[in-house]
Amino acid sequence: MDRLTRRSLLAGGAAAALPPAQAIAAPDFAQVTPGRRLVFPRDHGAHPDFRTEWWYVTGWLDGPTGPLGFQVTFFRTRTGLGEGNPSRFAPRQVLFAHAAISDPQVGRLMHGQRIARQGFGLAEASERDMDIVLDDWRLVRERSGAMRALAGGEGFQLDLVLTPTQPILLQGEGGFSRKGPRPEQASWYYTLPHLQVSGRLEREGRWRPVRGQAWLDREWSSTLLDPAAVGWDWTGINLEDGRALTAFRVRDARGRALWTGGSLRSADGRLWTAPNGAVAFEGGRTWRSPRTGAVYPVAPTVRLMTPAGERRWALTPLFDDQELDSRPSGGPVYWEGAVSVPGGRGYLELTGYAAPLRL
């Protein structure tokens, strides 16, 4: 298949615009209910009966000119369209992906994105194991258990190997993670923190070796957000002592928490799962985007109320302008950036500040 044909088939996914949430018949989608046991490697793979899911890799690289943040993210959406249509061109499933690097010397995100309807060998998500292809971008779990990520964008290319150093972390109750006051507002959610990263980064036509540490978030759901929710704040932090911190809150239009959650796992595997109300994102400096006018709380303090007492982490962004505009691939505008805390590094995601998030 020549390059022109490949590009035309990929572009067809963008032409099939996703319908608004209210146009999709929710009862046709599989629902997240407690009691199911996650099974691997099967649950590394796609879950096409659910409405949406993502494979979300974020991390820090120690590059030749200093620290860089990076993300490689693949999404799958079941559109609810054409499900009775036998044509291979029917946009039943759509894949889209983002790649970005945060370089303080550039001072803004360098970003790339892709979208295509699933099929034709050009956009595929295996149901057996982690293996997602979108043209020449790929995220695959190899026989060794390591993952390889290939993606790029504006002035960069990433070719990274992500090697687990800790067991899978099941969020919530064995992977069943509540996201709202109603029990159906939930996702299946697991994490692989403290991934060891090796590989190479291409900038200005030159490949250079890089090393670092990363974090994988995996979620799938059909009814994720309460109707009153406008977005969420989320952070995942690899702490230098081997602990892994996850914290999130789902917000309403007044900035109040509709639901909170997260976890703190020690280096020896002891896991504390935060009940609703035990996580807070507090204060901190804000940054206003010169492009969208959105005001983001880019330096909050995350507070966990654990049985052993209160724990606080003040987040500091690598730099302020880490806003990502994914509208060309059908996504939202949000802030997704590398952050550090005393004794750790991770990522902060802030959605629903430019406009209410609709999934």
Tab-separated table of C-alpha atoms in Angstrom:
chain	number	residue	atom	x	y	z
A	1	MET	CA	0.000	0.000	0.000
A	2	ASP	CA	1.527	3.331	-1.037
A	3	ARG	CA	1.874	6.342	1.268
A	4	LEU	CA	-0.880	8.339	-0.458
A	5	THR	CA	-3.386	5.510	0.041
A	6	ARG	CA	-2.362	5.157	3.682
A	7	ARG	CA	-2.868	8.880	4.275
A	8	SER	CA	-6.285	8.928	2.588
A	9	LEU	CA	-7.532	6.053	4.742
A	10	LEU	CA	-6.220	7.731	7.898
A	11	ALA	CA	-7.815	11.019	6.934
A	12	GLY	CA	-11.124	9.229	6.564
A	13	GLY	CA	-11.186	8.822	10.344
A	14	ALA	CA	-11.012	12.565	10.833
A	15	ALA	CA	-13.794	13.100	8.316
A	16	ALA	CA	-16.109	10.853	10.339
A	17	ALA	CA	-16.750	13.392	13.078
A	18	LEU	CA	-17.800	11.885	16.390
A	19	PRO	CA	-21.423	12.588	17.368
A	20	PRO	CA	-22.277	14.554	20.517
A	21	ALA	CA	-22.606	12.538	23.712
A	22	GLN	CA	-26.398	12.782	23.745
A	23	ALA	CA	-26.606	11.250	20.244
A	24	ILE	CA	-25.043	7.955	21.374
A	25	ALA	CA	-27.303	5.299	22.849
A	26	ALA	CA	-25.553	4.597	26.149
A	27	PRO	CA	-27.431	1.311	26.832
A	28	ASP	CA	-25.586	-0.258	23.877
A	29	PHE	CA	-22.263	0.145	25.677
A	30	ALA	CA	-20.782	-2.258	28.206
A	31	GLN	CA	-20.905	-0.902	31.748
A	32	VAL	CA	-18.285	-0.925	34.475
A	33	THR	CA	-19.550	-2.925	37.444
A	34	PRO	CA	-17.630	-4.161	40.497
A	35	GLY	CA	-16.693	-7.763	41.042
A	36	ARG	CA	-14.788	-8.454	37.838
A	37	ARG	CA	-11.185	-9.583	38.162
A	38	LEU	CA	-8.719	-7.995	35.761
A	39	VAL	CA	-6.743	-10.585	33.825
A	40	PHE	CA	-3.402	-9.920	32.150
A	41	PRO	CA	-2.158	-9.763	29.450
A	42	ARG	CA	-5.752	-9.654	28.118
A	43	ASP	CA	-6.630	-6.418	29.945
A	44	HIS	CA	-3.578	-4.656	28.535
A	45	GLY	CA	-5.479	-4.909	25.243
A	46	ALA	CA	-8.518	-3.065	23.908
A	47	HIS	CA	-12.084	-3.362	25.240
A	48	PRO	CA	-14.175	-2.426	22.185
A	49	ASP	CA	-17.559	-2.986	23.862
A	50	PHE	CA	-16.903	0.009	26.120
A	51	ARG	CA	-17.359	3.542	24.917
A	52	THR	CA	-13.852	4.885	25.524
A	53	GLU	CA	-10.423	3.918	26.793
A	54	TRP	CA	-6.852	5.117	26.815
A	55	TRP	CA	-3.242	4.023	27.156
A	56	TYR	CA	-1.525	7.030	28.748
A	57	VAL	CA	2.269	7.197	29.070
A	58	THR	CA	3.862	10.238	30.715
A	59	GLY	CA	7.361	10.725	32.024
A	60	TRP	CA	10.632	12.579	32.322
A	61	LEU	CA	13.704	12.135	30.134
A	62	ASP	CA	17.224	13.154	31.006
A	63	GLY	CA	18.150	14.524	27.605
A	64	PRO	CA	21.426	15.930	26.276
A	65	THR	CA	20.406	19.508	27.143
A	66	GLY	CA	18.609	18.839	30.438
A	67	PRO	CA	15.344	17.346	31.665
A	68	LEU	CA	12.383	16.991	29.305
A	69	GLY	CA	8.808	15.874	29.857
A	70	PHE	CA	7.099	13.584	27.353
A	71	GLN	CA	3.762	11.930	26.731
A	72	VAL	CA	2.586	9.270	24.287
A	73	THR	CA	-1.149	8.615	24.485
A	74	PHE	CA	-3.467	6.391	22.474
A	75	PHE	CA	-7.265	6.541	22.730
A	76	ARG	CA	-10.013	4.267	21.412
A	77	THR	CA	-13.643	5.405	21.071
A	78	ARG	CA	-16.676	3.340	20.122
A	79	THR	CA	-18.773	5.878	18.244
A	80	GLY	CA	-22.155	4.122	18.207
A	81	LEU	CA	-22.247	4.720	14.439
A	82	GLY	CA	-22.521	2.168	11.661
A	83	GLU	CA	-22.673	-0.864	13.937
A	84	GLY	CA	-25.085	-2.629	11.584
A	85	ASN	CA	-23.142	-1.601	8.513
A	86	PRO	CA	-20.930	-4.409	7.117
A	87	SER	CA	-18.683	-1.948	5.289
A	88	ARG	CA	-15.081	-1.845	6.455
A	89	PHE	CA	-15.303	1.936	6.111
A	90	ALA	CA	-18.030	2.275	8.776
A	91	PRO	CA	-16.565	4.321	11.649
A	92	ARG	CA	-17.582	1.955	14.451
A	93	GLN	CA	-14.296	2.393	16.301
A	94	VAL	CA	-12.013	5.441	16.095
A	95	LEU	CA	-8.430	5.602	17.302
A	96	PHE	CA	-6.599	8.827	18.016
A	97	ALA	CA	-3.274	9.609	19.621
A	98	HIS	CA	-1.169	12.450	20.979
A	99	ALA	CA	2.574	12.809	21.427
A	100	ALA	CA	4.305	15.750	23.065
A	101	ILE	CA	7.545	16.813	24.652
A	102	SER	CA	8.014	19.578	27.215
A	103	ASP	CA	11.339	21.335	26.678
A	104	PRO	CA	12.076	24.347	28.917
A	105	GLN	CA	14.366	25.727	26.216
A	106	VAL	CA	11.383	25.867	23.840
A	107	GLY	CA	8.978	27.088	26.517
A	108	ARG	CA	5.828	25.445	25.109
A	109	LEU	CA	4.655	21.973	24.168
A	110	MET	CA	5.918	20.449	20.949
A	111	HIS	CA	3.003	18.304	19.874
A	112	GLY	CA	1.696	15.843	17.314
A	113	GLN	CA	-1.665	14.084	16.917
A	114	ARG	CA	-3.358	11.506	14.699
A	115	ILE	CA	-6.893	10.171	14.207
A	116	ALA	CA	-8.350	7.370	12.072
A	117	ARG	CA	-11.220	4.926	12.006
A	118	GLN	CA	-10.044	1.484	12.986
A	119	GLY	CA	-9.133	-0.957	10.233
A	120	PHE	CA	-7.074	-1.664	7.148
A	121	GLY	CA	-3.992	-2.504	9.254
A	122	LEU	CA	-3.321	1.227	9.617
A	123	ALA	CA	-5.317	1.833	12.805
A	124	GLU	CA	-5.675	-1.219	15.012
A	125	ALA	CA	-5.942	-2.029	18.724
A	126	SER	CA	-5.434	-5.670	19.670
A	127	GLU	CA	-7.835	-7.229	22.170
A	128	ARG	CA	-5.277	-9.852	23.262
A	129	ASP	CA	-2.496	-7.629	24.616
A	130	MET	CA	-1.197	-4.093	24.414
A	131	ASP	CA	-0.595	-3.472	20.712
A	132	ILE	CA	-1.957	-0.241	19.226
A	133	VAL	CA	-1.030	0.970	15.746
A	134	LEU	CA	-1.905	4.314	14.181
A	135	ASP	CA	-0.049	4.663	10.877
A	136	ASP	CA	3.637	4.644	11.895
A	137	TRP	CA	2.924	5.319	15.574
A	138	ARG	CA	2.790	2.318	17.879
A	139	LEU	CA	2.579	1.221	21.501
A	140	VAL	CA	3.259	-2.491	21.930
A	141	ARG	CA	4.083	-4.768	24.846
A	142	GLU	CA	6.912	-7.045	23.846
A	143	ARG	CA	7.544	-10.641	24.937
A	144	SER	CA	9.945	-9.418	27.619
A	145	GLY	CA	7.133	-7.449	29.275
A	146	ALA	CA	8.673	-4.118	28.268
A	147	MET	CA	6.670	-1.712	26.117
A	148	ARG	CA	7.917	0.107	23.050
A	149	ALA	CA	6.511	3.503	22.086
A	150	LEU	CA	7.026	5.057	18.650
A	151	ALA	CA	5.503	8.492	18.028
A	152	GLY	CA	6.419	12.047	17.178
A	153	GLY	CA	5.272	15.473	16.199
A	154	GLU	CA	6.420	19.021	15.583
A	155	GLY	CA	10.196	18.739	15.249
A	156	PHE	CA	10.687	15.523	17.248
A	157	GLN	CA	10.417	11.738	17.165
A	158	LEU	CA	10.394	9.325	20.105
A	159	ASP	CA	11.553	5.705	20.091
A	160	LEU	CA	11.344	4.526	23.689
A	161	VAL	CA	11.450	1.258	25.637
A	162	LEU	CA	9.459	1.299	28.896
A	163	THR	CA	10.457	-1.465	31.320
A	164	PRO	CA	8.324	-2.201	34.407
A	165	THR	CA	10.186	-2.226	37.722
A	166	GLN	CA	7.124	-2.667	39.960
A	167	PRO	CA	3.937	-4.768	39.802
A	168	ILE	CA	0.693	-3.511	38.291
A	169	LEU	CA	-1.122	-1.130	40.644
A	170	LEU	CA	-4.885	-1.711	40.622
A	171	GLN	CA	-6.640	1.560	41.417
A	172	GLY	CA	-9.840	1.727	43.461
A	173	GLU	CA	-11.250	-1.649	44.496
A	174	GLY	CA	-9.223	-4.164	42.512
A	175	GLY	CA	-9.279	-1.868	39.485
A	176	PHE	CA	-12.892	-0.680	39.898
A	177	SER	CA	-12.433	3.087	40.268
A	178	ARG	CA	-15.370	5.335	41.153
A	179	LYS	CA	-15.467	8.721	39.384
A	180	GLY	CA	-18.763	10.143	40.650
A	181	PRO	CA	-21.587	9.893	43.173
A	182	ARG	CA	-23.510	7.300	41.162
A	183	PRO	CA	-22.070	3.760	41.117
A	184	GLU	CA	-22.163	3.523	37.313
A	185	GLN	CA	-19.850	6.567	37.105
A	186	ALA	CA	-16.723	4.443	37.212
A	187	SER	CA	-13.860	3.053	35.169
A	188	TRP	CA	-11.599	0.063	35.138
A	189	TYR	CA	-8.265	1.624	36.044
A	190	TYR	CA	-4.753	0.341	36.607
A	191	THR	CA	-1.324	1.930	36.664
A	192	LEU	CA	2.282	0.938	36.009
A	193	PRO	CA	4.456	3.462	37.863
A	194	HIS	CA	8.256	3.654	37.963
A	195	LEU	CA	8.761	2.500	34.380
A	196	GLN	CA	12.429	2.583	33.445
A	197	VAL	CA	12.842	4.409	30.131
A	198	SER	CA	15.609	3.999	27.575
A	199	GLY	CA	15.732	4.830	23.915
A	200	ARG	CA	16.322	7.772	21.646
A	201	LEU	CA	14.892	11.158	20.753
A	202	GLU	CA	15.201	12.833	17.350
A	203	ARG	CA	15.427	16.618	17.193
A	204	GLU	CA	16.416	18.624	14.097
A	205	GLY	CA	17.312	15.468	12.192
A	206	ARG	CA	19.641	14.100	14.849
A	207	TRP	CA	18.957	11.112	17.096
A	208	ARG	CA	20.278	11.209	20.655
A	209	PRO	CA	20.096	8.605	23.429
A	210	VAL	CA	17.803	9.348	26.365
A	211	ARG	CA	16.972	7.714	29.677
A	212	GLY	CA	14.362	8.454	32.286
A	213	GLN	CA	11.341	7.274	34.199
A	214	ALA	CA	7.677	7.079	33.216
A	215	TRP	CA	4.154	6.147	34.270
A	216	LEU	CA	1.414	4.249	32.424
A	217	ASP	CA	-2.265	4.913	33.157
A	218	ARG	CA	-4.873	2.535	31.664
A	219	GLU	CA	-8.606	3.224	31.878
A	220	TRP	CA	-11.763	2.153	30.092
A	221	SER	CA	-15.365	3.125	30.739
A	222	SER	CA	-18.739	3.925	29.202
A	223	THR	CA	-20.172	6.305	31.823
A	224	LEU	CA	-17.244	8.161	33.341
A	225	LEU	CA	-18.483	11.607	34.406
A	226	ASP	CA	-21.489	12.923	36.306
A	227	PRO	CA	-23.587	15.409	34.250
A	228	ALA	CA	-22.553	18.163	36.669
A	229	ALA	CA	-18.828	17.533	36.054
A	230	VAL	CA	-16.843	19.923	33.851
A	231	GLY	CA	-13.423	18.266	34.155
A	232	TRP	CA	-10.822	16.784	36.444
A	233	ASP	CA	-7.408	17.364	37.990
A	234	TRP	CA	-5.102	14.331	38.068
A	235	THR	CA	-1.512	13.690	39.029
A	236	GLY	CA	0.764	10.658	39.009
A	237	ILE	CA	4.114	11.015	40.784
A	238	ASN	CA	7.073	8.627	40.879
A	239	LEU	CA	8.712	9.331	44.252
A	240	GLU	CA	12.445	8.760	44.546
A	241	ASP	CA	12.053	6.373	47.487
A	242	GLY	CA	10.015	3.995	45.299
A	243	ARG	CA	6.547	5.132	46.367
A	244	ALA	CA	3.882	5.895	43.768
A	245	LEU	CA	1.329	8.670	44.335
A	246	THR	CA	-1.953	8.939	42.403
A	247	ALA	CA	-4.483	11.682	43.128
A	248	PHE	CA	-7.507	13.017	41.259
A	249	ARG	CA	-10.600	15.104	41.732
A	250	VAL	CA	-13.627	15.489	39.442
A	251	ARG	CA	-14.867	19.124	39.526
A	252	ASP	CA	-18.158	20.887	38.946
A	253	ALA	CA	-18.573	24.311	37.292
A	254	ARG	CA	-17.890	26.109	40.589
A	255	GLY	CA	-14.626	24.247	41.122
A	256	ARG	CA	-15.990	22.016	43.874
A	257	ALA	CA	-14.997	18.368	44.075
A	258	LEU	CA	-17.779	16.013	42.970
A	259	TRP	CA	-15.563	13.007	43.640
A	260	THR	CA	-11.957	12.358	44.629
A	261	GLY	CA	-9.699	9.345	44.637
A	262	GLY	CA	-6.182	8.071	44.349
A	263	SER	CA	-3.658	5.877	46.077
A	264	LEU	CA	-0.257	5.791	47.713
A	265	ARG	CA	1.840	2.642	47.326
A	266	SER	CA	5.075	2.086	49.210
A	267	ALA	CA	8.205	0.669	47.608
A	268	ASP	CA	7.530	-2.702	49.288
A	269	GLY	CA	4.021	-2.891	47.804
A	270	ARG	CA	1.810	-1.742	50.691
A	271	LEU	CA	-1.146	0.057	49.112
A	272	TRP	CA	-3.435	2.684	50.598
A	273	THR	CA	-6.472	3.519	48.467
A	274	ALA	CA	-8.000	6.931	49.103
A	275	PRO	CA	-11.733	6.978	49.821
A	276	ASN	CA	-13.848	9.794	48.418
A	277	GLY	CA	-13.057	13.020	50.266
A	278	ALA	CA	-9.527	12.020	51.332
A	279	VAL	CA	-7.801	13.882	48.454
A	280	ALA	CA	-7.641	17.647	47.919
A	281	PHE	CA	-5.994	19.937	45.355
A	282	GLU	CA	-5.307	23.231	47.097
A	283	GLY	CA	-4.284	26.745	46.066
A	284	GLY	CA	-1.089	27.374	44.205
A	285	ARG	CA	-0.074	29.646	41.393
A	286	THR	CA	-2.172	29.920	38.240
A	287	TRP	CA	-1.206	30.520	34.599
A	288	ARG	CA	-3.375	32.083	31.872
A	289	SER	CA	-3.022	30.724	28.346
A	290	PRO	CA	-2.320	33.465	25.780
A	291	ARG	CA	-4.076	31.343	23.133
A	292	THR	CA	-7.309	30.224	24.817
A	293	GLY	CA	-7.552	32.526	27.846
A	294	ALA	CA	-7.996	29.477	30.107
A	295	VAL	CA	-6.630	29.872	33.623
A	296	TYR	CA	-4.969	26.724	34.963
A	297	PRO	CA	-3.852	26.001	38.560
A	298	VAL	CA	-0.428	24.773	37.458
A	299	ALA	CA	1.216	24.608	40.902
A	300	PRO	CA	-1.281	23.124	43.372
A	301	THR	CA	-0.565	21.338	46.623
A	302	VAL	CA	-1.947	17.812	46.747
A	303	ARG	CA	-3.149	16.770	50.196
A	304	LEU	CA	-3.936	13.203	51.237
A	305	MET	CA	-5.654	12.399	54.520
A	306	THR	CA	-4.264	8.923	55.251
A	307	PRO	CA	-4.786	6.784	58.378
A	308	ALA	CA	-1.166	7.590	59.275
A	309	GLY	CA	-1.828	11.318	59.070
A	310	GLU	CA	-1.888	14.096	56.521
A	311	ARG	CA	0.556	14.055	53.601
A	312	ARG	CA	1.244	17.076	51.360
A	313	TRP	CA	3.097	17.480	48.084
A	314	ALA	CA	3.628	20.896	46.452
A	315	LEU	CA	3.733	20.487	42.648
A	316	THR	CA	6.037	22.672	40.549
A	317	PRO	CA	5.669	22.666	36.737
A	318	LEU	CA	8.743	22.222	34.577
A	319	PHE	CA	7.440	25.417	32.941
A	320	ASP	CA	4.001	26.995	32.695
A	321	ASP	CA	2.989	26.745	29.019
A	322	GLN	CA	2.183	23.034	28.743
A	323	GLU	CA	-1.295	23.501	27.276
A	324	LEU	CA	-2.288	20.901	24.671
A	325	ASP	CA	-4.844	21.660	21.966
A	326	SER	CA	-6.186	18.352	20.657
A	327	ARG	CA	-9.176	19.793	18.785
A	328	PRO	CA	-7.782	18.811	15.356
A	329	SER	CA	-8.164	15.142	16.404
A	330	GLY	CA	-11.570	15.660	18.010
A	331	GLY	CA	-10.311	16.175	21.580
A	332	PRO	CA	-10.359	19.039	24.070
A	333	VAL	CA	-7.944	21.783	25.066
A	334	TYR	CA	-6.288	20.888	28.355
A	335	TRP	CA	-3.083	21.295	30.366
A	336	GLU	CA	-0.829	18.242	30.489
A	337	GLY	CA	2.582	18.902	31.940
A	338	ALA	CA	5.690	17.633	33.641
A	339	VAL	CA	5.802	18.540	37.328
A	340	SER	CA	8.120	17.845	40.230
A	341	VAL	CA	7.726	17.596	43.990
A	342	PRO	CA	10.441	17.454	46.635
A	343	GLY	CA	11.772	13.942	46.105
A	344	GLY	CA	9.829	13.045	42.991
A	345	ARG	CA	8.754	13.682	39.402
A	346	GLY	CA	5.527	13.123	37.543
A	347	TYR	CA	2.757	14.668	35.491
A	348	LEU	CA	-0.265	16.874	36.152
A	349	GLU	CA	-3.387	16.887	33.973
A	350	LEU	CA	-5.954	19.709	34.166
A	351	THR	CA	-9.092	19.346	32.040
A	352	GLY	CA	-12.255	21.416	31.735
A	353	TYR	CA	-10.637	24.818	32.254
A	354	ALA	CA	-10.829	25.986	28.641
A	355	ALA	CA	-14.344	24.514	28.193
A	356	PRO	CA	-16.408	21.821	29.937
A	357	LEU	CA	-15.112	18.355	29.100
A	358	ARG	CA	-17.517	16.024	27.359
A	359	LEU	CA	-16.686	12.352	26.918
